[in-house]
Coordinates of C-alpha atoms in Angstrom, one line a residue:
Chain O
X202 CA 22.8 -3.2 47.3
X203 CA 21.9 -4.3 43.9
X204 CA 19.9 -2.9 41.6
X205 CA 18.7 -3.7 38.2
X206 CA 19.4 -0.9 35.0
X207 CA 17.8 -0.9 31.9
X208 CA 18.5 1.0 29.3
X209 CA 16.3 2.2 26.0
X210 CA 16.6 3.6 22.3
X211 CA 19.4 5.8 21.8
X212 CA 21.4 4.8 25.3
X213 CA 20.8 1.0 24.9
X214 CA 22.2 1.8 21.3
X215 CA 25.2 3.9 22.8
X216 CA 26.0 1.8 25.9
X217 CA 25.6 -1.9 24.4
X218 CA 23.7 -2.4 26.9
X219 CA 19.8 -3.1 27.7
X220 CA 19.8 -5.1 30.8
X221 CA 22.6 -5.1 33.7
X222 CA 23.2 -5.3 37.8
X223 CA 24.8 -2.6 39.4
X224 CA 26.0 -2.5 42.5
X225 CA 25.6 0.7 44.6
X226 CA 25.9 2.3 48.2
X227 CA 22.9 1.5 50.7
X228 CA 20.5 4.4 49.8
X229 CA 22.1 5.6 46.7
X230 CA 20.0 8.1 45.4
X231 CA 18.6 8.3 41.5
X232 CA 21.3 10.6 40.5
X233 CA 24.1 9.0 42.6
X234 CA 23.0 5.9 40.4
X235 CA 22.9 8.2 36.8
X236 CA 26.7 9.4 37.7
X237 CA 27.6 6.0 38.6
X238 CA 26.4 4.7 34.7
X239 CA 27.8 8.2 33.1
X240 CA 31.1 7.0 34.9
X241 CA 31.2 3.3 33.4
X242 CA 29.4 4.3 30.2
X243 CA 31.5 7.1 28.7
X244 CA 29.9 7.1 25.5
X245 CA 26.3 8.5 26.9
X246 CA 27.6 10.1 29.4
X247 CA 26.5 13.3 27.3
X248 CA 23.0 12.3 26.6
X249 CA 22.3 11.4 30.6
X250 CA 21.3 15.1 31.4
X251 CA 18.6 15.1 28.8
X252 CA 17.2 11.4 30.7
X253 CA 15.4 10.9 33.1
X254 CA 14.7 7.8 35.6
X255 CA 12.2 5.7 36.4
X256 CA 12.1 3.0 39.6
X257 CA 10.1 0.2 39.4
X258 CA 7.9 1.4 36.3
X259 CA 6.5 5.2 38.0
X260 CA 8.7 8.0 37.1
X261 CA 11.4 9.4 39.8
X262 CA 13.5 12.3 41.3
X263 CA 16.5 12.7 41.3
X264 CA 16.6 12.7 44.6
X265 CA 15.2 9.6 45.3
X266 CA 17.0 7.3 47.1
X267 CA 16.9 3.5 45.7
X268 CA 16.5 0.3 47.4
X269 CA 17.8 -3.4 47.0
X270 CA 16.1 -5.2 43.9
X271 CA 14.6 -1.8 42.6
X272 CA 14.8 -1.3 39.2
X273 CA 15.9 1.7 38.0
X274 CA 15.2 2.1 33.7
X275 CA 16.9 5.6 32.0
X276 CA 14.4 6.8 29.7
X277 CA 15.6 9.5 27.3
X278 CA 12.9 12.1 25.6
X279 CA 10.1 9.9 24.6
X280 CA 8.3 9.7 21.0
X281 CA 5.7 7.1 20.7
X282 CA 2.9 8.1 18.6
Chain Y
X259 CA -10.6 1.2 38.1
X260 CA -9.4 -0.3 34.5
X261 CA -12.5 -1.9 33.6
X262 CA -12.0 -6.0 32.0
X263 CA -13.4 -5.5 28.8
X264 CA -11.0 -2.0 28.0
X265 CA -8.1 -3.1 25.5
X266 CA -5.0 -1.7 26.5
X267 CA -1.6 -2.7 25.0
X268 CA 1.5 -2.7 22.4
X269 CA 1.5 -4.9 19.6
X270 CA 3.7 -5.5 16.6
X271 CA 1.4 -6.7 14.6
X272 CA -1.1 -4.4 12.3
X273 CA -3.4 -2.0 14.1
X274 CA -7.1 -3.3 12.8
X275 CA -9.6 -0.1 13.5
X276 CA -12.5 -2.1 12.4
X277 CA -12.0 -4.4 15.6
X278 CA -11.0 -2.0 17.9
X279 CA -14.3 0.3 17.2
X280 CA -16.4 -2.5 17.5
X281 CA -14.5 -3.5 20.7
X282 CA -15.8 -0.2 22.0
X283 CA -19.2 0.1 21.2
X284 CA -22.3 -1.5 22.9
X285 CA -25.5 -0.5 23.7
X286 CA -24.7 1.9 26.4
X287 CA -22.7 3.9 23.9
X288 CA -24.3 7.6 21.7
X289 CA -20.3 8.2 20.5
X290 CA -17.6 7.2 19.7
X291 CA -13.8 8.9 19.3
X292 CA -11.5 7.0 17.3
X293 CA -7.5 9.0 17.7
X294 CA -4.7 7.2 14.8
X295 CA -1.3 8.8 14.5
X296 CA 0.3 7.7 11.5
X297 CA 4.1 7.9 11.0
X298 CA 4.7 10.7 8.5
X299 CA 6.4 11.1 4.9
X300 CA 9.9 12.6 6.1
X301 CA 12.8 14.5 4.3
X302 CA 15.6 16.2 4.4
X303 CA 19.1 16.9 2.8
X304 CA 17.7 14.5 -0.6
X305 CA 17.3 11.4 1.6
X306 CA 13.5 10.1 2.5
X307 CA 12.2 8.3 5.9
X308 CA 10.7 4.9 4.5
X309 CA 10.1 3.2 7.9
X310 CA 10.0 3.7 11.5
X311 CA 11.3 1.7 14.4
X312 CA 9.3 1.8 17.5
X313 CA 11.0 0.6 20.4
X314 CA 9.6 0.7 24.2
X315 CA 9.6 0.1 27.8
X316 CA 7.1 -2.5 27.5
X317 CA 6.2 -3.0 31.4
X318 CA 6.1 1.1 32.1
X319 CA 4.4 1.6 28.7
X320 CA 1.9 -1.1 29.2
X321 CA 1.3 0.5 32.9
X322 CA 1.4 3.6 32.0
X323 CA -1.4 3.5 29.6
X324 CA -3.5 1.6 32.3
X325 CA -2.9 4.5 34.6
X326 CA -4.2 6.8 32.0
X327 CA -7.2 4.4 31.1
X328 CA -8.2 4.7 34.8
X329 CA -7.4 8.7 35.2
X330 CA -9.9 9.0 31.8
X331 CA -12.3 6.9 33.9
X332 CA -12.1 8.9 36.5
X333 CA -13.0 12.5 34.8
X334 CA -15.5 11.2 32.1
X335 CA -17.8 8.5 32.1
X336 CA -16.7 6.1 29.6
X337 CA -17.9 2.7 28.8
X338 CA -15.2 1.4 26.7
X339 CA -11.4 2.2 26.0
X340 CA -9.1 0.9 23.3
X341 CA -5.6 1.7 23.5
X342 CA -2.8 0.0 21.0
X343 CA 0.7 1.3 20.3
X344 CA 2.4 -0.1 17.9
X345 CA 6.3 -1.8 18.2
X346 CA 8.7 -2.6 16.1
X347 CA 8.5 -1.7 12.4
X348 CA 6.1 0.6 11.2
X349 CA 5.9 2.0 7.5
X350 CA 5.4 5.6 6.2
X351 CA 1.7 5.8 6.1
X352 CA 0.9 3.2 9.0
X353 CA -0.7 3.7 12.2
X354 CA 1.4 3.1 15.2
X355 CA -1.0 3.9 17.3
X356 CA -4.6 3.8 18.2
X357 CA -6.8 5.3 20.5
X358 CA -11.1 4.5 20.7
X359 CA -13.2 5.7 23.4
X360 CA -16.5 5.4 24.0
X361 CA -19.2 7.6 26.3
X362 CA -22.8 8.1 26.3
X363 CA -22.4 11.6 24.5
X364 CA -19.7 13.1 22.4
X365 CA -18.4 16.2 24.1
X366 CA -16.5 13.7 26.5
X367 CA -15.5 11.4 23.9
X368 CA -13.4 13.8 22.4
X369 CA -12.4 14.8 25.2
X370 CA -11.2 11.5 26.5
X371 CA -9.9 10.3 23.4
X372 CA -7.5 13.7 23.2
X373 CA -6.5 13.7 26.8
X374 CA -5.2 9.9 26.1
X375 CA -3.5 10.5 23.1
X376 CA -1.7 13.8 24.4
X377 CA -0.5 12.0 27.9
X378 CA 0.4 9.0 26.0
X379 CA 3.0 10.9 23.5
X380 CA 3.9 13.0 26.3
X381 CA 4.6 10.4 28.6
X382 CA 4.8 6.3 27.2
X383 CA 7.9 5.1 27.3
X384 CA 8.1 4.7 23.6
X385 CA 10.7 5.4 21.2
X386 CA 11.1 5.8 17.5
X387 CA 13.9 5.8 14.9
X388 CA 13.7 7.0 11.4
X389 CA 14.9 4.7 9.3
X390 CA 16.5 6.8 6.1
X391 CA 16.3 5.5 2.5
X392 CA 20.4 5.7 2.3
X393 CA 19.9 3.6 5.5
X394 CA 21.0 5.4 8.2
X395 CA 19.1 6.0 11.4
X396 CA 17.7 8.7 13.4
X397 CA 16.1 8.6 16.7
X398 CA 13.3 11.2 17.0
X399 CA 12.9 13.0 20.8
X400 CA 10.0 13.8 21.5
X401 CA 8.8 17.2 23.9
X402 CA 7.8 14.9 26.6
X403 CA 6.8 16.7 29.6
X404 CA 7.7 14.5 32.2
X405 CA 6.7 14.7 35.8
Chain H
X298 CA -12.8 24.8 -1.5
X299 CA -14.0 21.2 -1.3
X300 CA -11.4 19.0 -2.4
X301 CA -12.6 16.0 -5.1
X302 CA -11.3 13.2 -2.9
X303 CA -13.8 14.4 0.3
X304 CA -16.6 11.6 0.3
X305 CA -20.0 13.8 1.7
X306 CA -23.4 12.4 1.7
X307 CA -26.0 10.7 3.0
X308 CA -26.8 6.8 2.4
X309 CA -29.5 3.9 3.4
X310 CA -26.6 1.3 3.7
X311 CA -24.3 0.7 6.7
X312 CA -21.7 3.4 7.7
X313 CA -18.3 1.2 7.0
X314 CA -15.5 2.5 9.7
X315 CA -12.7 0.9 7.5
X316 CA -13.5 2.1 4.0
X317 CA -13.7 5.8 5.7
X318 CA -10.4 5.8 7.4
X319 CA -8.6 4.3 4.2
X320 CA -10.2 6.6 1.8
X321 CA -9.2 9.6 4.5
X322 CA -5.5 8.4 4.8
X323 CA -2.2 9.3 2.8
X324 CA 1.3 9.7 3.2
X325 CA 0.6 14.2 3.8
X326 CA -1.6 13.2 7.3
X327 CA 0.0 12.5 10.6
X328 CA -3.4 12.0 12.2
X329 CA -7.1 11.0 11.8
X330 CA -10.0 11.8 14.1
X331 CA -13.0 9.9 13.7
X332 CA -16.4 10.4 15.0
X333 CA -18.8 7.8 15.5
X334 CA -22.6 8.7 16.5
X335 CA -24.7 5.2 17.9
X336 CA -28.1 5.6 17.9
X337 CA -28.7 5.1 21.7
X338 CA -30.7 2.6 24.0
X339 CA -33.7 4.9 24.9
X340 CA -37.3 3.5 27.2
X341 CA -39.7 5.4 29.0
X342 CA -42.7 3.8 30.6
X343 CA -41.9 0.4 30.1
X344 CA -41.5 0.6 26.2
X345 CA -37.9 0.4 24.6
X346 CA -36.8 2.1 21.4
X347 CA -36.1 -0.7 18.6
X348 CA -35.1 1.9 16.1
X349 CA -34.6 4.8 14.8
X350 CA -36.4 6.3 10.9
X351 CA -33.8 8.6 9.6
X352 CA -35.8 11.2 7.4
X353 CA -33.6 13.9 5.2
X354 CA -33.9 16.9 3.0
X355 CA -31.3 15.4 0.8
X356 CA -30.5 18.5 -1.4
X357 CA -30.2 20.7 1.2
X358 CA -28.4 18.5 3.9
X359 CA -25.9 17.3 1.5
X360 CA -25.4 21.0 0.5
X361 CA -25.0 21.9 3.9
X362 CA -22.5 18.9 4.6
X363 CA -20.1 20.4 1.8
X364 CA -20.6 23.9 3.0
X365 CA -18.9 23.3 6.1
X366 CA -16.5 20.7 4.9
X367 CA -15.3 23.6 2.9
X368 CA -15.7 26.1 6.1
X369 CA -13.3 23.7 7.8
X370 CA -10.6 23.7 4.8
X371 CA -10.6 27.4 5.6
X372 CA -10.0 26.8 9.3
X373 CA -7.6 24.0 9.5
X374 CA -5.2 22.3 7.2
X375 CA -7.1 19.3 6.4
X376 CA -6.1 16.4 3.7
X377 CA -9.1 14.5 3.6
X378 CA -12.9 14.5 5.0
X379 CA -15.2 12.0 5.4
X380 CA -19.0 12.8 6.3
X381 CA -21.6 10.2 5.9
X382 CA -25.0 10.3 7.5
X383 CA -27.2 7.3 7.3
X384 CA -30.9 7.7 6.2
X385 CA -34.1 5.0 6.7
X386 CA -34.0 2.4 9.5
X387 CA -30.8 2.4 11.9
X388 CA -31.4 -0.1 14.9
X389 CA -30.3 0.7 18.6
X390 CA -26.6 -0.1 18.6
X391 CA -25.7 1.0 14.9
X392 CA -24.0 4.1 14.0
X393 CA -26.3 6.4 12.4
X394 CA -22.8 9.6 11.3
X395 CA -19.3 9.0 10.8
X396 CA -17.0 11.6 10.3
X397 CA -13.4 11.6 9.7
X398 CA -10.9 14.0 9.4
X399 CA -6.8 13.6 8.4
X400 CA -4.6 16.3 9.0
X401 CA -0.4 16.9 8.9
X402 CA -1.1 17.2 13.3
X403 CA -3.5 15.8 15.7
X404 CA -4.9 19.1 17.6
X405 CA -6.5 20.1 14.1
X406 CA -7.9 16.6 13.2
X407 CA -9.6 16.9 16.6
X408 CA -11.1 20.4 16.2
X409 CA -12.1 20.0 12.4
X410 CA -13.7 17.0 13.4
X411 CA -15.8 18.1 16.5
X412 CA -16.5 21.2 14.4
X413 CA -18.5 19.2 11.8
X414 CA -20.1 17.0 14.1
X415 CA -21.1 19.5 16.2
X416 CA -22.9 22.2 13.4
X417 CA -24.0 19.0 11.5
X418 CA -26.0 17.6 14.4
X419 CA -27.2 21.6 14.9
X420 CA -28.1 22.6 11.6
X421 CA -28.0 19.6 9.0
X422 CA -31.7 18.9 7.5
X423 CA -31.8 15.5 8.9
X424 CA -34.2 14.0 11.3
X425 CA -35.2 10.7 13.6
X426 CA -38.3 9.5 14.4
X427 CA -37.9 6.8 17.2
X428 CA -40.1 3.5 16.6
X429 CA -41.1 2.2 19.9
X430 CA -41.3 -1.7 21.1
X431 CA -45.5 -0.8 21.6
X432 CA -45.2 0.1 17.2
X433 CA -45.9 3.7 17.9
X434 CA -43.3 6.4 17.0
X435 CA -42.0 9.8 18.2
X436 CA -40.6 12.4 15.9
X437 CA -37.2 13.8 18.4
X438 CA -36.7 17.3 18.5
X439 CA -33.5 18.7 18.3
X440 CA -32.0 21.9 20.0
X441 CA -30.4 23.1 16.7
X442 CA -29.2 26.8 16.8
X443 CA -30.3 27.7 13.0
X444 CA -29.4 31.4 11.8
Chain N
X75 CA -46.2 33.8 -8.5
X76 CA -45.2 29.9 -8.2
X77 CA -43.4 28.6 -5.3
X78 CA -42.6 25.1 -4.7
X79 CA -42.9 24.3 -0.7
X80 CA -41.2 21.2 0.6
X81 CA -42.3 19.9 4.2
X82 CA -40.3 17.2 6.0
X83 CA -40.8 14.9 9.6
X84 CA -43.6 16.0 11.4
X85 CA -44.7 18.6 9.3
X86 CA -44.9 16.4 6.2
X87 CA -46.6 13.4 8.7
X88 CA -49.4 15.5 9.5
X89 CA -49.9 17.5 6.8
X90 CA -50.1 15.0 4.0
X91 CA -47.8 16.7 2.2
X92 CA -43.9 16.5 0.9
X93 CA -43.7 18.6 -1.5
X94 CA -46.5 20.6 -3.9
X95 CA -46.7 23.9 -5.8
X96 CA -48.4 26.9 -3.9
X97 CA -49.3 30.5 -5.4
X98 CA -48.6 33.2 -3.4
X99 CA -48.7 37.5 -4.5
X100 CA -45.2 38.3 -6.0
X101 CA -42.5 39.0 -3.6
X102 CA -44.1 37.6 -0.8
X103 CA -42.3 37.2 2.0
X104 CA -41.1 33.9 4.1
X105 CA -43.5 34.7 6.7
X106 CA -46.5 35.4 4.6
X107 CA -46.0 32.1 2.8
X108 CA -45.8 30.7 6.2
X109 CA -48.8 32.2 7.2
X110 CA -50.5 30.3 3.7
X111 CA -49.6 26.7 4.8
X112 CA -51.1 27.2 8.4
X113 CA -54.2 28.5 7.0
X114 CA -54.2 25.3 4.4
X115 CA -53.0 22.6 6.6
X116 CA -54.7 23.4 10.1
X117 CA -53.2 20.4 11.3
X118 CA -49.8 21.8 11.3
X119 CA -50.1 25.4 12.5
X120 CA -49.4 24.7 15.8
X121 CA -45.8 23.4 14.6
X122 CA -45.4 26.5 12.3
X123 CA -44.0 28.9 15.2
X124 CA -40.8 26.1 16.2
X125 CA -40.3 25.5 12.1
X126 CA -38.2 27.6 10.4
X127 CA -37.9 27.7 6.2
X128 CA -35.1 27.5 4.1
X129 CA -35.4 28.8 0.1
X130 CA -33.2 27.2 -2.2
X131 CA -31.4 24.5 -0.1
X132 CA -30.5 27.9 2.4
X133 CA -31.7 28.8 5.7
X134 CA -33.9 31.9 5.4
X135 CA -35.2 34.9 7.5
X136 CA -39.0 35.1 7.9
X137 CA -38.8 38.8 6.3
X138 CA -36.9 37.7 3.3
X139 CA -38.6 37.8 -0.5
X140 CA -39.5 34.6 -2.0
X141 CA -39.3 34.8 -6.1
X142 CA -41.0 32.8 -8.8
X143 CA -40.3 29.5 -9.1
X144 CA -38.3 29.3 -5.1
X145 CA -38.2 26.2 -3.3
X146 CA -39.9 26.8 0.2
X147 CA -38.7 24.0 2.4
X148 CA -40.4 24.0 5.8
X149 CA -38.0 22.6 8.8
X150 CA -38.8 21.7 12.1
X151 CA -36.3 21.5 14.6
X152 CA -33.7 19.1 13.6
X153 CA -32.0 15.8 15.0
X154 CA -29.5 14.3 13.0
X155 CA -26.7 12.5 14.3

């Protein structure tokens, strides 16, 4: 299945990337998909343990599992205001 | 429910309090509780923060926010909500962001007006970077509490 | 102590929301509370209030006004107040108090700034007499707590 | 001993009055002073029980001394805001 990463502040910086497909396993859960970008993206592959995900704009569990089309956005420790 | 008239958003242009009070008041209204967070002189080491770069999540933020709007509505009667977060470049001294709420009395405009500006720096997907006088860059994280 | 650049008194001319957050910004505050009081839509017996007569002891209420700006300096870091109640005519649907605090964090500007609101409305010499669409008028009674 | 007494909103409505000088016995209190006005100004002795005084722009105690030359402000119930 495909699903669609994004990717803000200091990993968009650290990746190069904002916006991407991935391809993943029927079902893949949340942190199946977070290893997956640690894998291909060595250079945050420190900061991902201090993210956390959201799916389709409501924050998720690691455990969730994802579904063809979702998109799945890694949101490290926020500071608007 | 979000009600039409509530103003709920991110901008990158100016924050204008003037319109976003009168936004929020009408007849119905005894108070008001205006929240603005303004991005802080910085130092450290000899160097000085001069700006701030606020990037987000636009679609979660924007979402988010609404959620909150209607959670408020739910626990306090409120006749009007403004809620603007800034993007983008914001100098020392600034707002980035903006929070008016408006009730029959005041206990639960405070009340309203803190519970929307606490969930919204715990929570928006919103991001800053200090932008250093010798130019380098910092990205500030927060203590969000997420779910 | 009161600090030269608080603006406290009482005044027959509009509250302006703009003027009072600019005078109570700086680069030292990360956040400003502001409290807006409306004079409320009120009817009883098929008559409407049209307006309200703002009456002071002027001495005394502006004494009373620096008193507890300087109470809250002792309480909470503040940089800057703002406390401005109107006097004379205010019609239904104009603010009739403003008060704005700045502060380094945004807990404090919330506090400080329900604190004076709350003891102003309680103990300030300051009172309304609502004029009624039928021309007759009703001095309100307040529930203050005085000492 | 000269006092001057202040009276504000109601009080000053029905009574006439805003502000005039009023002789009293040296060191009389608060309350005895009170006690003057409601004998003066009939019209407003009903009030006098919900009114309290303040003396020199303070809020005083009904037992406390007034001195020569004391402002005696009479203060119904307030309602700023």
């Amino acid at each position: 299945m495909k699903v669609r990463l994004r990717m803000f502040a200091v990993l968009r910086e650290r990746s190069g990337v904002s916006e991407m497909e991935i391809e993943l396993v029927d079902g893949a859960t949340v942190a199946a998909a977070m290893e997956e970008v640690g894998r291909r993206f060595g250079a945050i592959a420190e900061l991902l343990p201090r993210a956390v995900a959201a799916v389709n704009l409501c924050y998720a569990k690691a455990g969730d599992s994802l579904h063809d089309g979702d998109e799945l956005a890694l949101i490290p420790p926020v500071s608007g205001g | 429910m979000e009600q039409k008239d509530d103003v709920i958003g991110l901008q990158s242009t100016p924050l204008d309090v003037n319109a976003a009070v009168s936004d929020a008041g009408g007849s119905d209204s005894g108070a008001i509780a205006l929240f603005l967070g303004i991005t802080r002189r910085d130092s450290a080491a000899g160097r000085e923060v001069i700006s701030l770069d606020y990037e987000a999540y636009e679609e979660m933020a924007t979402a988010q926010m609404r959620r909150l709007a209607e959670e408020a509505r739910r626990r306090w009667p409120i006749s009007r909500i403004v809620m603007l977060h800034r993007i983008g470049r914001v100098d020392v001294g600034q707002p980035s962001v903006l929070i008016v709420v408006s009730t029959p009395h005041r206990a639960e405009a405070f009340e309203a007006c803190r519970f929307l500006i606490d969930r919204i720096k715990a929570e928006a997907t919103i991001w800053k970077k200090e932008i250093w006088s010798d130019r380098s860059s910092t990205w500030v994280e927060g203590h969000g509490r997420w779910p």
